[in-house]
Amino acid sequence: MLRLSSLATRSPLLRASAVPAFSSHPHPRRHYAGGHIDPQNVTKVTPAEVELFKVHQRVRDSPVVRSSTQARADKLRWKRNMEYHGKERHAIFDDIKHSTLTERGALREATRCLRCADAPCQKSCPTSIDVKAFISAIANRNYYSAAKMIMSDNPVGLTCGMVCPTSDLCVGSCNLAATEEGAINIHGLQQFAVERFMEMNIEQKGQVDPARGSPAVFEKARIALVGGGPASISCASFLGRLGYKNVTVFEREQFPGGLSASEIPGYRLPMNAVEWEANFMRQLGVDVQYNKEFGKDFTVQSLKDEGYDAVFMGIGLPAAKIDPVFSGFTSKSGFFTSKSFLPNVSKGSKAGCSGSGCGTGGAIEMPPLPSLKGHVVVLGAGDTAFDCATSAFRCGADRVTMLFRQGFGQMRAVPEETELARDEQCEFMPFSITKEVMRGADGHINGLRLARTRFDDAGKLVETEDRVTLECDYVISAFGAQLEGGVEEALGPATLNAWGKMDVDEATMQGKSVPWVFAGGDCAGSTITVEAANDGKTAAWNMHRFLQETLQSGSSADAVRAEYALDKPRLPMMHTAVDEVDISVELAGVRMPNPFGLASAPPCTSGSMIRRAFEQGWGFAVTKTFCVDRDLITNVSPRIIRGSTTGPLYGPSQTSFMNIELITEKTLAYWVRVCEELRADFPNQPIIASIMASYTREDWHELVEKTLPSNPHAIELNLSCPHGMGERGMGQACGQNEEMVRNICSWVREAVGPDYPFFAKLTPSVTDIRTVAAAAVEGGATGVTAINTVSSLQGLNSQGIPWPHVGDEKLTTYGGMSGNAVRPMALKAISSIASSLPGVPIMGTGGADSADATRQMIHCGATAVQICSSIQNEDFSVIQDYIAGLQWHLYSQSRPDLREWVDQSPPGAHASKLTVKDHLPRFGVYELERRNRRKAMAEKEQFAKAHSSVGHADVPEAPPPAQDRPVPSLQSEIGLALNHIANFTDLDIEKQVVAHVDEDTCINCGRCYLACNDSGYQAIAFDAESHLPTITDNCTGCTLCASVCPVIDCITMEPREEIFPDSPFEAHRGIPPEGEVVGTLAGQKDKRVSDYAPVKRPKVSIDESQIKGKH
C-alpha cells in the first residue's frame, strides 16, 4: 500500500510547501437599502447563494465523468486512513491504541451490546467482571455504575482496559463476533468508564462486615505483600475492602505498579493510570513502602520473623533470558534485553516512573530516552518483543525488524500488539535464529548471521543449511524472563515447582509447602495482567479464610468456617460515599427504599416475577391489572412487538415497544394471594394492586372490597388501557371522560375509606391531561399515574399488512406504544399536572429507561417512577444501574466540582483531545502538517523533560473537594424543573444565541451545512478545500445544526454578542411590514395574547387540604 507521505512529491496537492489557505464565502444575505430584500425578487437564488451552495447536495441527473488520474489525486487529497511509519513517532508517546474511545464512541459502542444471557464475555474474563452490566451502564451514561462494576471485580480495571489481550478473552467470546459488525470493543469501554470515574475523584472506603469475619482478626492480622504490581494491588485492595487494618506492600522501585509501570510503554499504559490504581488501593489504609528490594532488604522468612501472619508474593520475573551467542554484549555495544531497554524507555517517557525520591520527598532529573538510530532488530515474537519494537521507533530507530524462530502462526503476541507494529511498518523475519553477532572496528554490533528454520514433516522445528546476513545497528532481546538466584534463595521456606515458578495450589494461590505464603502474577505462572489481578483476588479470599481460621483463639477452623460462611467466597464490592446515599422516598405516606418500581405490565405477569424483582432490589411494584372474574380476558397472539421508531436496529436498546396485550389472565383470587405473600415477605417494598372495572359503581365496590383484605400498600385504577378493554367499557373508554373519571374515583373512595391511598392511571390520549387529573383528585384519588401507553399503529409491510396481525385475516388493532419514544409525552404530562395540581402525588411512567430518565421525571414532579420497557430490553438486574445512577446524582450535588457536571460528564469533556490544536482538518495535506507540528512539539517536550525535575506518584493525589453542602434528599428534588417550564410568552427574546463550531473536534462531514441550507437559514459556509464549516451572522440560533451534528458538543450555542459583537440580531422580515409591528423585541408580550396558557393552573377547585389518602 502506498503511503501518503511517500506520495507527497507526486501529487500537486501534496507538493505544496504550506497548508493551503482556507477560502471564505461571501456573506450570503441579499440586502438592499434599509436592509430589506427586493420585493420583486424574493425567490431567486442570488450569486452569493450560488457560491454558498457550491458543494451542496443535489439530485444527480447524470453520471459523473472524471479521469482516473484526477480520482487518484482526489483520493490522496481527502485521505484519512493514512499510514504512519514508526520513525515518524520519535519521542511521541501519544495513545495509539485502536480501542481507545471518546464519550461519543463509547455511547455508540455500548448501545450495540446484546446484554446476553449467561454472557460468554463474562465467563472469558479471568476476573469475572460483570461485562454486560457495565456496558449497559455506559449506554445509560451512568459511568459511576459502570466503573463500580469493573473495579469491584478487578482493582486494576483501568490497566486491564488498556493492555488486556481481550481478543483472546472477553472480546473473543462476544456473541456479536458471529455477526457482520463484529464483537464489542469491551476493553475500550472499560478504559473509558474507569477513566471517567478517575476524573470524579471519589475515594474508596473499606467496611468491616462482622458477618464476613472476626473484627478482632481484621484488627490484629499483619499481612505483607511483596511487589507493587497488579497482583499485589488486587490482593491488597480486596483485603482492605474486607477490613484488614495492617496491610503493607513492599516495592523495590521508587514508584508503584511493578511491570505495568516499568515495562509497558506509555502509549499503551500511561503512568497516571498506574498511579491512580495504586492510590485508590491506598485509600483503604494499605501502606506502601518503596525502595524495599526482596532478597536484599528482606526475605519471606524475615517477614514471618517480624510478625507478619501471611505473605503474598507478587513479584515479577526480574532476569532476562539471553541467547548465549550474545554473552558479553552490553548496551554500549548495541545490545539490550527487554529488562534493560523497556524500563529505561518508561523512565525517559513516563513522568513519575523515573523515581523522584519516594519516601524522601525529593525530585530528580528525568533521564533521556535510550538513544537508537538506524536499523534495530528485536528478537522474539511475544507481547514484550512487540513493545520493544514499537518503543524502538520512539527512541530514534529508522527501521525495526522482528526476528523469531518460528512462523507467523506460532506468534505468542496477541493481535492488539501485532496490529500496532504492522501499522508502524515494522518488518518481520520469521523462521530465523542468530548464529553469530557481527561487530565493527569499534566493537559495536553491525549485523547478525542467521540460520533459517522450518518445520519438518513431523511438525518439529529444525535448522536448515541456509544462512543469511542481516545488517543492523542495535539488537534488543525479548526471549522471556526468569527468577534470579538470589530471589529463589529469599523465597525459602516457600518452594518452586518444576517450571521455576512458586509452587502454589492453583485453586487458592496458597503455597503447598508453607500455608502462610500465597502468590500470584508472573512468579506464579500467570503471564498477563488480568490473570495476575485474578490471582491477587483469589489469594485475598483464601488468605482471609486462612487468617480467620488460624488467628481466632478458642475456636476450631470448622467452627469459624461455619460461623462466617467461609466456604463460599463473598468478597466486598467497591464501596464509596456514593453508595451510602439514601434514595428512599415517601409517596402518599408509603415509604419506598428507592423510587424505582415495576409498572403494571409484562414484568409483573406473575407473583413470582415480582418476588424475583424485589430480591434484586426494586423499590415497589404494581401488579398486572386484574378484574372481577366475570370480566376475565384471553389474550391474542402475537401481541408484543418492537416499535418502528428504532429503525433497522435489532436486539435490545429498542426505543419503543407496541403491544395489544390486555390485562392479566389470572383470577382476582390469585392476585389477592400475591399481595398477601409479598406484603408479608417484603414489608419495606410496597406492593400496589392495579384494578380495572366497567363504569359501574357496584363493580368497582366489589373489586375493591375483594382486594383490600390482601392489604396492598395502595391501589392503582387502570383508567387508560388504550386497546381491547375500551370495547368492554373499561380502560381508556372511561379515562378520556372527566366526569367518568371523577365518578369512578368517588366510588373507589367510598369503598376504601378516607385514609387509604389510591392512584388513577391516566391516558395521554386526551386534549388536556390536567383537567382529567383534576377530576380524579376531585373524585377522591390520592394521586395520579402518568402516563399509560400511547395508542399507535406501528407500521405496514409492502402489501399493506400491519404487524402484529392476528388470525387468517391478518387483522390488527391500534396498540399501546411504550418506551423512550413516549418519554417526552410523559414528561410533559407529569410537569403540567405537577404545575397545575401542586401537592398531588404523581407516579411517573413512560420511557424511564435509566437513572437519568427517572431523575427527569422526578424533577418534573413525579415522586416515584414505574418501569417496563427497560426490563423488556434487558432484565430485572438493571435496578443496580438505576440505584447507583440516582445516588451519584444526589451525591454530586454536595460537591462544588461535581455540581458542574452534566450527565456524569465534566465541563469540557467533549473538547478535542488532540495534542496539536491548530484548527486543521485531519485529512490529506492538513494531516501531514499536523504530524509535522506534533513531532516538533514532542522533540521539544522530550528535551524539556530531560532537563527538569519531576514529581512522583508517592505524593498522594489531591483529595476530593470537601462537600460544601449536605447530600440532598430525593424528596427535595421533586419538581425542581417546574420553575423552568413556562409559557412561550414568558421566554426572553432579547437573549439571542448563535452556533459556534469547535474546528478541532469537527470531522468535516458538513451535516450542519446541509441541514442549515435546506431546513434552516443558510447561515453556514462550507470551505471546499478544508471542509470546515463557518457560521455566518445570518445565524438565528435555531440549533438545528447542533441537533444533527454527529460529534457531541462540536457545535455549541453561544451568546450572539460574544460571537458577532458587531452584528446584533435582526429578524428577517422578507418584505417590509406595513404599519406598527406589535410583536417586536420590545413588545412581544402584548395584550393580544389569549387566556390560553399551557403551563398555567386550570380553573379547578382543588387545594392541598382536599387531597385524600395520605397515611
JSON list of C-alpha atoms in Angstrom, two decimals, residues 1032-1093:
[
{"chain": "A", "resi": 1032, "resn": "THR", "atom": "CA", "xyz": [-22.07, 33.44, 9.44]},
{"chain": "A", "resi": 1033, "resn": "ASP", "atom": "CA", "xyz": [-24.01, 36.23, 11.12]},
{"chain": "A", "resi": 1034, "resn": "ASN", "atom": "CA", "xyz": [-27.12, 35.04, 9.29]},
{"chain": "A", "resi": 1035, "resn": "CYS", "atom": "CA", "xyz": [-27.38, 32.53, 12.15]},
{"chain": "A", "resi": 1036, "resn": "THR", "atom": "CA", "xyz": [-30.62, 32.87, 14.11]},
{"chain": "A", "resi": 1037, "resn": "GLY", "atom": "CA", "xyz": [-29.71, 30.35, 16.81]},
{"chain": "A", "resi": 1038, "resn": "CYS", "atom": "CA", "xyz": [-32.28, 27.76, 15.76]},
{"chain": "A", "resi": 1039, "resn": "THR", "atom": "CA", "xyz": [-29.89, 24.96, 16.91]},
{"chain": "A", "resi": 1040, "resn": "LEU", "atom": "CA", "xyz": [-30.73, 22.58, 14.04]},
{"chain": "A", "resi": 1041, "resn": "CYS", "atom": "CA", "xyz": [-27.04, 22.31, 13.18]},
{"chain": "A", "resi": 1042, "resn": "ALA", "atom": "CA", "xyz": [-26.12, 21.15, 16.68]},
{"chain": "A", "resi": 1043, "resn": "SER", "atom": "CA", "xyz": [-29.01, 18.71, 16.62]},
{"chain": "A", "resi": 1044, "resn": "VAL", "atom": "CA", "xyz": [-27.75, 16.89, 13.51]},
{"chain": "A", "resi": 1045, "resn": "CYS", "atom": "CA", "xyz": [-24.03, 17.12, 14.31]},
{"chain": "A", "resi": 1046, "resn": "PRO", "atom": "CA", "xyz": [-22.62, 13.60, 14.95]},
{"chain": "A", "resi": 1047, "resn": "VAL", "atom": "CA", "xyz": [-19.95, 14.83, 17.40]},
{"chain": "A", "resi": 1048, "resn": "ILE", "atom": "CA", "xyz": [-21.03, 15.70, 20.94]},
{"chain": "A", "resi": 1049, "resn": "ASP", "atom": "CA", "xyz": [-20.58, 19.42, 21.67]},
{"chain": "A", "resi": 1050, "resn": "CYS", "atom": "CA", "xyz": [-18.71, 20.07, 18.43]},
{"chain": "A", "resi": 1051, "resn": "ILE", "atom": "CA", "xyz": [-21.36, 22.72, 17.88]},
{"chain": "A", "resi": 1052, "resn": "THR", "atom": "CA", "xyz": [-22.44, 24.73, 20.89]},
{"chain": "A", "resi": 1053, "resn": "MET", "atom": "CA", "xyz": [-24.80, 27.67, 21.22]},
{"chain": "A", "resi": 1054, "resn": "GLU", "atom": "CA", "xyz": [-23.11, 30.84, 22.45]},
{"chain": "A", "resi": 1055, "resn": "PRO", "atom": "CA", "xyz": [-24.38, 34.37, 23.18]},
{"chain": "A", "resi": 1056, "resn": "ARG", "atom": "CA", "xyz": [-24.64, 36.27, 19.93]},
{"chain": "A", "resi": 1057, "resn": "GLU", "atom": "CA", "xyz": [-22.88, 39.32, 21.32]},
{"chain": "A", "resi": 1058, "resn": "GLU", "atom": "CA", "xyz": [-19.80, 37.19, 22.05]},
{"chain": "A", "resi": 1059, "resn": "ILE", "atom": "CA", "xyz": [-19.54, 35.66, 18.58]},
{"chain": "A", "resi": 1060, "resn": "PHE", "atom": "CA", "xyz": [-20.82, 38.58, 16.49]},
{"chain": "A", "resi": 1061, "resn": "PRO", "atom": "CA", "xyz": [-20.34, 41.69, 18.63]},
{"chain": "A", "resi": 1062, "resn": "ASP", "atom": "CA", "xyz": [-20.84, 43.98, 15.63]},
{"chain": "A", "resi": 1063, "resn": "SER", "atom": "CA", "xyz": [-23.92, 42.23, 14.29]},
{"chain": "A", "resi": 1064, "resn": "PRO", "atom": "CA", "xyz": [-26.92, 42.46, 16.63]},
{"chain": "A", "resi": 1065, "resn": "PHE", "atom": "CA", "xyz": [-29.86, 40.20, 15.99]},
{"chain": "A", "resi": 1066, "resn": "GLU", "atom": "CA", "xyz": [-32.29, 41.34, 13.32]},
{"chain": "A", "resi": 1067, "resn": "ALA", "atom": "CA", "xyz": [-35.38, 39.36, 12.36]},
{"chain": "A", "resi": 1068, "resn": "HIS", "atom": "CA", "xyz": [-35.53, 38.80, 8.61]},
{"chain": "A", "resi": 1069, "resn": "ARG", "atom": "CA", "xyz": [-38.98, 40.01, 7.54]},
{"chain": "A", "resi": 1070, "resn": "GLY", "atom": "CA", "xyz": [-38.64, 39.40, 3.80]},
{"chain": "A", "resi": 1071, "resn": "ILE", "atom": "CA", "xyz": [-40.88, 42.22, 2.61]},
{"chain": "A", "resi": 1072, "resn": "PRO", "atom": "CA", "xyz": [-41.07, 45.21, 4.98]},
{"chain": "A", "resi": 1073, "resn": "PRO", "atom": "CA", "xyz": [-44.12, 45.07, 7.25]},
{"chain": "A", "resi": 1074, "resn": "GLU", "atom": "CA", "xyz": [-46.91, 47.56, 6.89]},
{"chain": "A", "resi": 1075, "resn": "GLY", "atom": "CA", "xyz": [-47.66, 49.67, 9.94]},
{"chain": "A", "resi": 1076, "resn": "GLU", "atom": "CA", "xyz": [-46.50, 49.14, 13.51]},
{"chain": "A", "resi": 1077, "resn": "VAL", "atom": "CA", "xyz": [-45.17, 45.68, 14.48]},
{"chain": "A", "resi": 1078, "resn": "VAL", "atom": "CA", "xyz": [-46.58, 44.67, 17.87]},
{"chain": "A", "resi": 1079, "resn": "GLY", "atom": "CA", "xyz": [-44.50, 41.50, 18.15]},
{"chain": "A", "resi": 1080, "resn": "THR", "atom": "CA", "xyz": [-41.15, 43.27, 18.18]},
{"chain": "A", "resi": 1081, "resn": "LEU", "atom": "CA", "xyz": [-38.38, 42.61, 20.66]},
{"chain": "A", "resi": 1082, "resn": "ALA", "atom": "CA", "xyz": [-39.80, 45.33, 22.88]},
{"chain": "A", "resi": 1083, "resn": "GLY", "atom": "CA", "xyz": [-43.47, 44.49, 22.65]},
{"chain": "A", "resi": 1084, "resn": "GLN", "atom": "CA", "xyz": [-44.00, 40.77, 22.10]},
{"chain": "A", "resi": 1085, "resn": "LYS", "atom": "CA", "xyz": [-45.71, 40.34, 25.46]},
{"chain": "A", "resi": 1086, "resn": "ASP", "atom": "CA", "xyz": [-48.75, 42.34, 24.46]},
{"chain": "A", "resi": 1087, "resn": "LYS", "atom": "CA", "xyz": [-52.40, 42.16, 25.39]},
{"chain": "A", "resi": 1088, "resn": "ARG", "atom": "CA", "xyz": [-53.45, 40.32, 22.24]},
{"chain": "A", "resi": 1089, "resn": "VAL", "atom": "CA", "xyz": [-52.46, 37.02, 23.85]},
{"chain": "A", "resi": 1090, "resn": "SER", "atom": "CA", "xyz": [-55.48, 34.97, 24.90]},
{"chain": "A", "resi": 1091, "resn": "ASP", "atom": "CA", "xyz": [-56.08, 33.29, 28.23]},
{"chain": "A", "resi": 1092, "resn": "TYR", "atom": "CA", "xyz": [-54.70, 30.05, 26.83]},
{"chain": "A", "resi": 1093, "resn": "ALA", "atom": "CA", "xyz": [-51.74, 29.08, 28.99]}
]
